[in-house]
Amino acid sequence: MMNNNLKSTKRRDTLILLLLGFASGLPLALTSGTFQAWMTVAGLDLTTIGFFSLVGQAYVFKFLWSPLMDRYHLPFLGRRRGWLLLTQVALVILIFAIGCLNPQSDLWLMAGLAVLIAFFSASQDIVFDAYKTDILSADQRGNGAAVSVLGYRIAMLVSGGLALWIAHYYLGWRSTYWLMSALMIIGIIATLNAREPTTEIPTPRTIEQAIFEPLKDFFGRNNAWLILLLIVLYKMGDAFAGSLSTTFLIRGVGFNAGEVGLVNKTLGLLATIVGVLIGGMLMQRLTLFRALMIFGILQAVSNFGYWILAVTDKNIITMGSAIFFENLCGGMGTAAFVALLMTLCNRSFSATQFALLSALSAVGRVYVGPVAGWFVELYDWPLFYLFTIVAAVPGLLLLAICRQTLEYTQQTDSFLPRNLFPAQYNLAIKFLIAGCYMLAIRLLLLFWDLIFAKLHPLSSMESNLMAYLKEFLMGGGMLLCIIGVVLGCLLDYISIRRKQTL
């Protein structure tokens, strides 16, 4: 009887995660690709459309307000479901409201609503990531990660390609956004029927504790610095390969945009979904380390398909095969990677830690573009795609180094404490914090340029001084961050070697 109840609970949790994953992924395209298509059809100029890409910055900086969702409880539905319900209700209202407007006459009001949609969508992501981390046991995380990613990908298809098709052929833009608003109710239904994670988990009692304790907890663990570097590097090969894939297929191989869109958006998405499902099933039989290693190797090898495209004649079947295999392996790697992020989160601070780790994992995807473009200009496409395979190797080596720590955490659902070199580790953290402060000041100056520079123009001398200051803050901040990370990783490596020789 108990086994039947347990199986029923697991099936219910799986369905809830699928529906919440769908609700999490649905708003993304509505403030990015689909929104840009609506403005394009409305006849807005490219400068304005490009400017509107900034409304999605909430997804990048969501870690800034994630501590609030660890610290505070709403007076209904519990710590996680209360925030989920609030964000979902707000999204239903805001998506419906933006559908009532016209880009040609209500542009700036639409911009404001788009920013709010992105904010509440990013907030929903924070709480959903924390919810699945809290609700799933160590042996359920692989399957749970796969199911939630599956729901997310399906939602991106619905609010992306399917929404464009419906808007063009059937309902028009306004009614399409109203339909998307109605589909968000799926998330509300799932939240109301979900079970709240156990209340035995201690929560931060002050906002200061919610901000600093997650960092203190993470950096107090064994191999914390190497694991942070692993998060950045694990999907680096994929990041390089994907950064210029559309440009490569059109300009490098010679396919037209229609062919690339059809194969990449349909076959590629299907392959990702299949890969996520296969990854989830295999992770029920593999340890987290083995899944990450096997899927990471497959991710690297899958980039070889693009090299074949680069050195052979144009062929639609070859393109489809390369895209299918690359997305299949990428989906498997994504399922394992999400499970890794959940494993690394302390349930007391899961909202803050998951938001920070997921933001860190986006570093490669966001910043490899300029390096990739420079590499292609210098060495051409075939060598570039061989390089993307090599770029995956450091992440796999780091994974091998961190094996003991990951296996201990998965088996015990706790973390190995760090007990060597306390003064040196504190110095590494101080370097990192100082670098982050300098980069934050540089970011504030960037906002000053965008908002206030025209209202308060600087003299020539002041402009030169400001330029030097910005250069100093950017270069100095990055240098201090790199010193901190290198020192922390070196101390981790020395600690591992010392323990092995004892």
C-alpha positions as semicolon CSV with decimal commas, in nm:
position;residue;x (nm);y (nm);z (nm)
1;M;0,000;0,000;0,000
2;M;0,282;0,239;0,091
3;N;0,459;0,159;-0,237
4;N;0,144;0,243;-0,433
5;N;0,106;0,574;-0,248
6;L;0,474;0,655;-0,312
7;K;0,439;0,580;-0,684
8;S;0,123;0,790;-0,702
9;T;0,302;1,083;-0,533
10;K;0,597;1,054;-0,773
11;R;0,366;1,050;-1,077
12;R;0,182;1,354;-0,945
13;D;0,508;1,539;-0,879
14;T;0,628;1,454;-1,231
15;L;0,310;1,597;-1,385
16;I;0,335;1,909;-1,168
17;L;0,698;1,963;-1,273
18;L;0,603;1,924;-1,640
19;L;0,323;2,183;-1,610
20;L;0,531;2,425;-1,402
21;G;0,815;2,387;-1,653
22;F;0,566;2,480;-1,925
23;A;0,454;2,788;-1,730
24;S;0,818;2,884;-1,672
25;G;0,909;2,869;-2,041
26;L;0,596;3,028;-2,188
27;P;0,664;3,402;-2,122
28;L;1,023;3,399;-2,258
29;A;0,948;3,436;-2,631
30;L;0,661;3,677;-2,561
31;T;0,915;3,946;-2,469
32;S;1,185;3,841;-2,718
33;G;1,142;3,665;-3,054
34;T;0,762;3,677;-3,080
35;F;0,751;4,034;-2,953
36;Q;1,016;4,137;-3,207
37;A;0,815;3,970;-3,486
38;W;0,506;4,168;-3,385
39;M;0,701;4,496;-3,395
40;T;0,857;4,401;-3,730
41;V;0,517;4,332;-3,886
42;A;0,393;4,661;-3,739
43;G;0,666;4,840;-3,939
44;L;0,890;4,968;-3,658
45;D;1,251;5,051;-3,746
46;L;1,540;4,816;-3,668
47;T;1,696;5,050;-3,412
48;T;1,380;5,046;-3,202
49;I;1,342;4,670;-3,236
50;G;1,704;4,620;-3,134
51;F;1,659;4,846;-2,832
52;F;1,369;4,631;-2,713
53;S;1,603;4,333;-2,675
54;L;1,714;4,499;-2,348
55;V;1,380;4,419;-2,180
56;G;1,509;4,068;-2,109
57;Q;1,790;4,182;-1,874
58;A;1,584;4,056;-1,578
59;Y;1,679;3,699;-1,671
60;V;2,048;3,788;-1,636
61;F;2,024;3,976;-1,305
62;K;1,753;3,770;-1,133
63;F;1,999;3,663;-0,862
64;L;1,985;4,019;-0,724
65;W;1,635;3,977;-0,578
66;S;1,639;3,597;-0,529
67;P;1,734;3,633;-0,157
68;L;1,397;3,799;-0,095
69;M;1,223;3,480;-0,206
70;D;1,435;3,271;0,030
71;R;1,379;3,507;0,322
72;Y;1,012;3,606;0,303
73;H;0,698;3,392;0,306
74;L;0,370;3,513;0,158
75;P;0,065;3,454;0,380
76;F;-0,078;3,183;0,154
77;L;0,025;2,844;0,008
78;G;0,367;2,830;0,178
79;R;0,720;2,948;0,107
80;R;0,750;2,833;-0,256
81;R;0,393;2,801;-0,389
82;G;0,291;3,142;-0,259
83;W;0,557;3,318;-0,469
84;L;0,476;3,093;-0,766
85;L;0,108;3,187;-0,755
86;L;0,184;3,560;-0,723
87;T;0,418;3,563;-1,024
88;Q;0,182;3,354;-1,237
89;V;-0,124;3,568;-1,166
90;A;0,081;3,878;-1,249
91;L;0,194;3,719;-1,579
92;V;-0,163;3,630;-1,679
93;I;-0,270;3,992;-1,627
94;L;0,037;4,150;-1,791
95;I;0,038;3,925;-2,101
96;F;-0,333;3,991;-2,150
97;A;-0,274;4,367;-2,106
98;I;0,007;4,384;-2,361
99;G;-0,224;4,213;-2,610
100;C;-0,464;4,505;-2,574
101;L;-0,206;4,753;-2,708
102;N;-0,071;4,852;-3,048
103;P;0,306;4,883;-3,120
104;Q;0,251;5,186;-3,343
105;S;0,056;5,395;-3,092
106;D;0,139;5,242;-2,749
107;L;0,507;5,159;-2,794
108;W;0,646;5,285;-2,462
109;L;0,357;5,148;-2,260
110;M;0,424;4,813;-2,427
111;A;0,791;4,850;-2,335
112;G;0,698;4,900;-1,970
113;L;0,470;4,597;-1,972
114;A;0,737;4,388;-2,147
115;V;0,988;4,478;-1,875
116;L;0,736;4,377;-1,607
117;I;0,661;4,049;-1,788
118;A;1,034;3,971;-1,802
119;F;1,071;4,060;-1,432
120;F;0,785;3,838;-1,316
121;S;0,890;3,561;-1,556
122;A;1,246;3,566;-1,418
123;S;1,100;3,569;-1,065
124;Q;0,886;3,268;-1,150
125;D;1,201;3,091;-1,274
126;I;1,373;3,166;-0,941
127;V;1,093;3,009;-0,739
128;F;1,039;2,715;-0,974
129;D;1,408;2,627;-0,967
130;A;1,402;2,644;-0,587
131;Y;1,079;2,441;-0,573
132;K;1,212;2,149;-0,779
133;T;1,538;2,156;-0,582
134;D;1,344;2,133;-0,253
135;I;1,084;1,878;-0,361
136;L;1,310;1,621;-0,531
137;S;1,530;1,373;-0,348
138;A;1,880;1,298;-0,478
139;D;1,769;0,991;-0,678
140;Q;1,479;1,183;-0,840
141;R;1,673;1,485;-0,966
142;G;1,777;1,339;-1,301
143;N;1,422;1,253;-1,400
144;G;1,286;1,574;-1,245
145;A;1,536;1,787;-1,436
146;A;1,444;1,613;-1,763
147;V;1,070;1,660;-1,710
148;S;1,099;2,029;-1,617
149;V;1,327;2,100;-1,917
150;L;1,080;1,913;-2,141
151;G;0,794;2,136;-2,025
152;Y;1,010;2,446;-2,070
153;R;1,106;2,350;-2,428
154;I;0,747;2,271;-2,526
155;A;0,640;2,612;-2,395
156;M;0,912;2,785;-2,596
157;L;0,780;2,612;-2,908
158;V;0,421;2,718;-2,825
159;S;0,502;3,085;-2,750
160;G;0,763;3,102;-3,028
161;G;0,708;2,927;-3,360
162;L;0,348;2,819;-3,296
163;A;0,246;3,166;-3,175
164;L;0,391;3,324;-3,493
165;W;0,199;3,076;-3,707
166;I;-0,129;3,135;-3,521
167;A;-0,084;3,513;-3,531
168;H;-0,011;3,515;-3,905
169;Y;-0,274;3,272;-4,030
170;Y;-0,559;3,275;-3,778
171;L;-0,594;3,507;-3,478
172;G;-0,371;3,810;-3,528
173;W;-0,128;3,941;-3,270
174;R;-0,370;4,065;-3,004
175;S;-0,573;3,746;-2,982
176;T;-0,255;3,537;-2,989
177;Y;-0,125;3,718;-2,680
178;W;-0,463;3,670;-2,512
179;L;-0,438;3,299;-2,591
180;M;-0,088;3,287;-2,437
181;S;-0,227;3,464;-2,129
182;A;-0,494;3,193;-2,099
183;L;-0,232;2,919;-2,130
184;M;-0,049;3,066;-1,829
185;I;-0,346;2,952;-1,620
186;I;-0,200;2,601;-1,659
187;G;0,077;2,713;-1,423
188;I;-0,175;2,845;-1,169
189;I;-0,364;2,514;-1,171
190;A;-0,036;2,323;-1,125
191;T;0,068;2,547;-0,835
192;L;-0,265;2,507;-0,656
193;N;-0,240;2,127;-0,688
194;A;0,131;2,098;-0,604
195;R;0,255;1,991;-0,263
196;E;0,464;2,236;-0,065
197;P;0,820;2,122;0,020
198;T;0,877;2,016;0,381
199;T;0,880;2,294;0,640
200;E;1,163;2,123;0,834
201;I;1,420;2,304;0,618
202;P;1,558;2,605;0,812
203;T;1,511;2,937;0,636
204;P;1,701;3,267;0,670
205;R;1,569;3,484;0,953
206;T;1,700;3,818;0,823
207;I;1,755;3,966;0,478
208;E;2,128;3,998;0,555
209;Q;2,139;3,627;0,631
210;A;1,951;3,553;0,307
211;I;2,213;3,746;0,106
212;F;2,540;3,644;0,274
213;E;2,470;3,297;0,417
214;P;2,424;3,133;0,072
215;L;2,768;3,259;-0,031
216;K;2,928;3,163;0,300
217;D;2,766;2,819;0,279
218;F;2,885;2,757;-0,077
219;F;3,242;2,882;-0,038
220;G;3,277;2,684;0,285
221;R;3,254;2,360;0,090
222;N;3,527;2,136;-0,040
223;N;3,628;2,214;-0,401
224;A;3,383;2,508;-0,422
225;W;3,605;2,708;-0,659
226;L;3,670;2,417;-0,895
227;I;3,297;2,343;-0,906
228;L;3,222;2,706;-0,994
229;L;3,471;2,680;-1,280
230;L;3,314;2,349;-1,383
231;I;2,974;2,519;-1,410
232;V;3,122;2,781;-1,644
233;L;3,319;2,535;-1,858
234;Y;3,100;2,223;-1,874
235;K;2,896;2,340;-2,176
236;M;3,164;2,568;-2,321
237;G;3,207;2,355;-2,634
238;D;2,833;2,372;-2,694
239;A;2,837;2,747;-2,635
240;F;3,106;2,800;-2,899
241;A;2,933;2,573;-3,152
242;G;2,594;2,738;-3,104
243;S;2,717;3,098;-3,102
244;L;2,755;3,114;-3,483
245;S;2,559;2,809;-3,599
246;T;2,294;3,004;-3,795
247;T;2,557;3,226;-3,959
248;F;2,763;2,917;-4,046
249;L;2,470;2,734;-4,206
250;I;2,368;3,039;-4,415
251;R;2,700;3,207;-4,496
252;G;2,947;2,924;-4,447
253;V;2,757;2,639;-4,614
254;G;2,507;2,825;-4,833
255;F;2,162;2,722;-4,710
256;N;1,887;2,982;-4,726
257;A;1,720;3,123;-4,415
258;G;1,400;2,925;-4,475
259;E;1,586;2,592;-4,486
260;V;1,784;2,676;-4,175
261;G;1,476;2,794;-3,986
262;L;1,273;2,487;-4,077
263;V;1,541;2,232;-3,986
264;N;1,692;2,414;-3,688
265;K;1,367;2,516;-3,520
266;T;1,166;2,199;-3,580
267;L;1,408;1,909;-3,609
268;G;1,651;2,072;-3,363
269;L;1,381;2,127;-3,100
270;L;1,247;1,773;-3,147
271;A;1,599;1,635;-3,102
272;T;1,647;1,840;-2,784
273;I;1,322;1,707;-2,637
274;V;1,418;1,348;-2,725
275;G;1,765;1,405;-2,577
276;V;1,620;1,542;-2,253
277;L;1,390;1,240;-2,218
278;I;1,669;0,992;-2,292
279;G;1,896;1,175;-2,050
280;G;1,635;1,160;-1,775
281;M;1,581;0,786;-1,823
282;L;1,954;0,708;-1,829
283;M;2,017;0,915;-1,518
284;Q;1,791;0,681;-1,321
285;R;2,054;0,411;-1,386
286;L;2,372;0,623;-1,371
287;T;2,536;0,825;-1,098
288;L;2,539;1,200;-1,152
289;F;2,913;1,196;-1,223
290;R;2,887;0,922;-1,487
291;A;2,591;1,090;-1,655
292;L;2,774;1,423;-1,670
293;M;3,087;1,258;-1,807
294;I;2,912;1,044;-2,072
295;F;2,679;1,320;-2,187
296;G;2,964;1,573;-2,181
297;I;3,173;1,354;-2,411
298;L;2,874;1,310;-2,644
299;Q;2,820;1,688;-2,647
300;A;3,179;1,737;-2,758
301;V;3,170;1,464;-3,022
302;S;2,839;1,593;-3,164
303;N;3,014;1,913;-3,281
304;F;3,204;1,696;-3,528
305;G;2,889;1,699;-3,743
306;Y;2,935;2,071;-3,808
307;W;3,297;2,005;-3,913
308;I;3,168;1,752;-4,167
309;L;2,928;2,018;-4,298
310;A;3,218;2,262;-4,328
311;V;3,436;2,030;-4,540
312;T;3,171;1,867;-4,763
313;D;2,931;1,995;-5,027
314;K;2,597;2,145;-4,925
315;N;2,343;1,873;-4,846
316;I;2,014;1,917;-4,660
317;I;2,028;1,560;-4,522
318;T;2,379;1,616;-4,384
319;M;2,262;1,939;-4,222
320;G;1,959;1,771;-4,068
321;S;2,170;1,485;-3,934
322;A;2,429;1,720;-3,782
323;I;2,164;1,939;-3,618
324;F;1,967;1,640;-3,489
325;F;2,270;1,470;-3,331
326;E;2,406;1,792;-3,181
327;N;2,071;1,887;-3,026
328;L;2,008;1,529;-2,909
329;C;2,339;1,522;-2,718
330;G;2,289;1,880;-2,599
331;G;1,949;1,785;-2,453
332;M;2,103;1,493;-2,264
333;G;2,377;1,721;-2,130
334;T;2,121;1,983;-2,026
335;A;1,922;1,728;-1,822
336;A;2,237;1,622;-1,635
337;F;2,353;1,982;-1,590
338;V;2,023;2,096;-1,436
339;A;2,043;1,797;-1,201
340;L;2,396;1,909;-1,107
341;L;2,275;2,261;-1,022
342;M;1,999;2,118;-0,802
343;T;2,248;1,890;-0,627
344;L;2,475;2,185;-0,545
345;C;2,200;2,389;-0,377
346;N;2,145;2,396;-0,002
347;R;1,768;2,377;0,045
348;S;1,777;2,658;0,299
349;F;1,899;2,896;0,025
350;S;1,795;2,711;-0,292
351;A;1,637;3,015;-0,460
352;T;1,949;3,230;-0,417
353;Q;2,207;2,961;-0,489
354;F;2,028;2,823;-0,798
355;A;1,984;3,175;-0,937
356;L;2,354;3,249;-0,886
357;L;2,471;2,918;-1,032
358;S;2,240;2,941;-1,335
359;A;2,357;3,298;-1,399
360;L;2,717;3,176;-1,381
361;S;2,639;2,894;-1,625
362;A;2,527;3,155;-1,879
363;V;2,868;3,324;-1,884
364;G;2,997;3,105;-2,166
365;R;2,681;3,134;-2,374
366;V;2,675;3,514;-2,344
367;Y;3,042;3,603;-2,388
368;V;3,189;3,351;-2,636
369;G;3,040;3,529;-2,939
370;P;3,318;3,784;-2,998
371;V;3,589;3,518;-2,950
372;A;3,409;3,283;-3,189
373;G;3,377;3,551;-3,456
374;W;3,745;3,642;-3,427
375;F;3,848;3,275;-3,448
376;V;3,641;3,214;-3,765
377;E;3,781;3,527;-3,931
378;L;4,133;3,409;-3,856
379;Y;4,112;3,032;-3,915
380;D;3,784;2,965;-4,105
381;W;3,497;2,727;-4,024
382;P;3,654;2,376;-4,034
383;L;3,923;2,458;-3,777
384;F;3,670;2,649;-3,565
385;Y;3,445;2,345;-3,525
386;L;3,744;2,126;-3,439
387;F;3,827;2,389;-3,176
388;T;3,473;2,361;-3,028
389;I;3,548;1,995;-2,956
390;V;3,873;2,088;-2,782
391;A;3,691;2,363;-2,585
392;A;3,483;2,093;-2,414
393;V;3,790;1,913;-2,274
394;P;3,870;2,147;-1,978
395;G;3,517;2,102;-1,841
396;L;3,549;1,724;-1,859
397;L;3,889;1,733;-1,685
398;L;3,743;1,949;-1,407
399;L;3,454;1,705;-1,375
400;A;3,701;1,420;-1,323
401;I;3,888;1,622;-1,057
402;C;3,560;1,697;-0,871
403;R;3,434;1,337;-0,886
404;Q;3,474;1,257;-0,514
405;T;3,295;1,574;-0,406
406;L;3,000;1,521;-0,643
407;E;2,958;1,154;-0,552
408;Y;2,966;1,235;-0,179
409;T;2,703;1,507;-0,222
410;Q;2,474;1,286;-0,429
411;Q;2,500;0,994;-0,187
412;T;2,459;1,191;0,138
413;D;2,265;1,500;0,021
414;S;2,519;1,706;0,217
415;F;2,850;1,879;0,141
416;L;3,210;1,805;0,232
417;P;3,339;2,090;0,452
418;R;3,660;2,273;0,366
419;N;3,925;2,255;0,639
420;L;4,254;2,361;0,479
421;F;4,409;2,703;0,402
422;P;4,139;2,926;0,564
423;A;4,344;3,248;0,540
424;Q;4,437;3,189;0,175
425;Y;4,077;3,109;0,081
426;N;3,961;3,430;0,249
427;L;4,214;3,622;0,041
428;A;4,075;3,464;-0,279
429;I;3,722;3,567;-0,178
430;K;3,839;3,923;-0,107
431;F;3,995;3,947;-0,454
432;L;3,671;3,822;-0,609
433;I;3,450;4,060;-0,410
434;A;3,674;4,359;-0,489
435;G;3,661;4,271;-0,860
436;C;3,282;4,238;-0,850
437;Y;3,249;4,579;-0,683
438;M;3,461;4,740;-0,956
439;L;3,256;4,574;-1,230
440;A;2,932;4,682;-1,057
441;I;3,051;5,045;-1,054
442;R;3,138;5,009;-1,423
443;L;2,784;4,883;-1,488
444;L;2,636;5,183;-1,303
445;L;2,843;5,417;-1,521
446;L;2,706;5,239;-1,828
447;F;2,350;5,309;-1,709
448;W;2,455;5,670;-1,648
449;D;2,567;5,696;-2,012
450;L;2,239;5,550;-2,137
451;I;2,006;5,758;-1,919
452;F;2,171;6,079;-1,795
453;A;2,456;6,159;-2,035
454;K;2,231;6,355;-2,272
455;L;2,073;6,548;-1,986
456;H;2,409;6,640;-1,829
457;P;2,675;6,644;-2,105
458;L;3,037;6,630;-1,990
459;S;3,321;6,853;-2,100
460;S;3,603;6,716;-2,314
461;M;3,835;6,674;-2,014
462;E;3,561;6,510;-1,806
463;S;3,480;6,274;-2,093
464;N;3,844;6,167;-2,117
465;L;3,868;6,112;-1,743
466;M;3,545;5,915;-1,748
467;A;3,676;5,698;-2,034
468;Y;3,996;5,623;-1,839
469;L;3,792;5,546;-1,526
470;K;3,569;5,304;-1,716
471;E;3,868;5,130;-1,870
472;F;4,037;5,104;-1,528
473;L;3,723;4,965;-1,362
474;M;3,661;4,710;-1,635
475;G;4,022;4,593;-1,665
476;G;4,095;4,606;-1,293
477;G;3,769;4,436;-1,198
478;M;3,821;4,151;-1,442
479;L;4,183;4,110;-1,332
480;L;4,089;4,091;-0,962
481;C;3,810;3,841;-1,036
482;I;4,049;3,625;-1,238
483;I;4,314;3,638;-0,962
484;G;4,053;3,537;-0,704
485;V;3,920;3,247;-0,912
486;V;4,268;3,121;-1,009
487;L;4,387;3,138;-0,646
488;G;4,074;2,960;-0,521
489;C;4,102;2,685;-0,785
490;L;4,475;2,641;-0,713
491;L;4,401;2,602;-0,340
492;D;4,128;2,347;-0,420
493;Y;4,367;2,147;-0,636
494;I;4,644;2,154;-0,373
495;S;4,388;2,042;-0,112
496;I;4,285;1,746;-0,328
497;R;4,648;1,642;-0,387
498;R;4,731;1,675;-0,017
499;K;4,437;1,456;0,086
500;Q;4,534;1,195;-0,173
501;T;4,887;1,170;-0,030
502;L;4,774;1,137;0,332
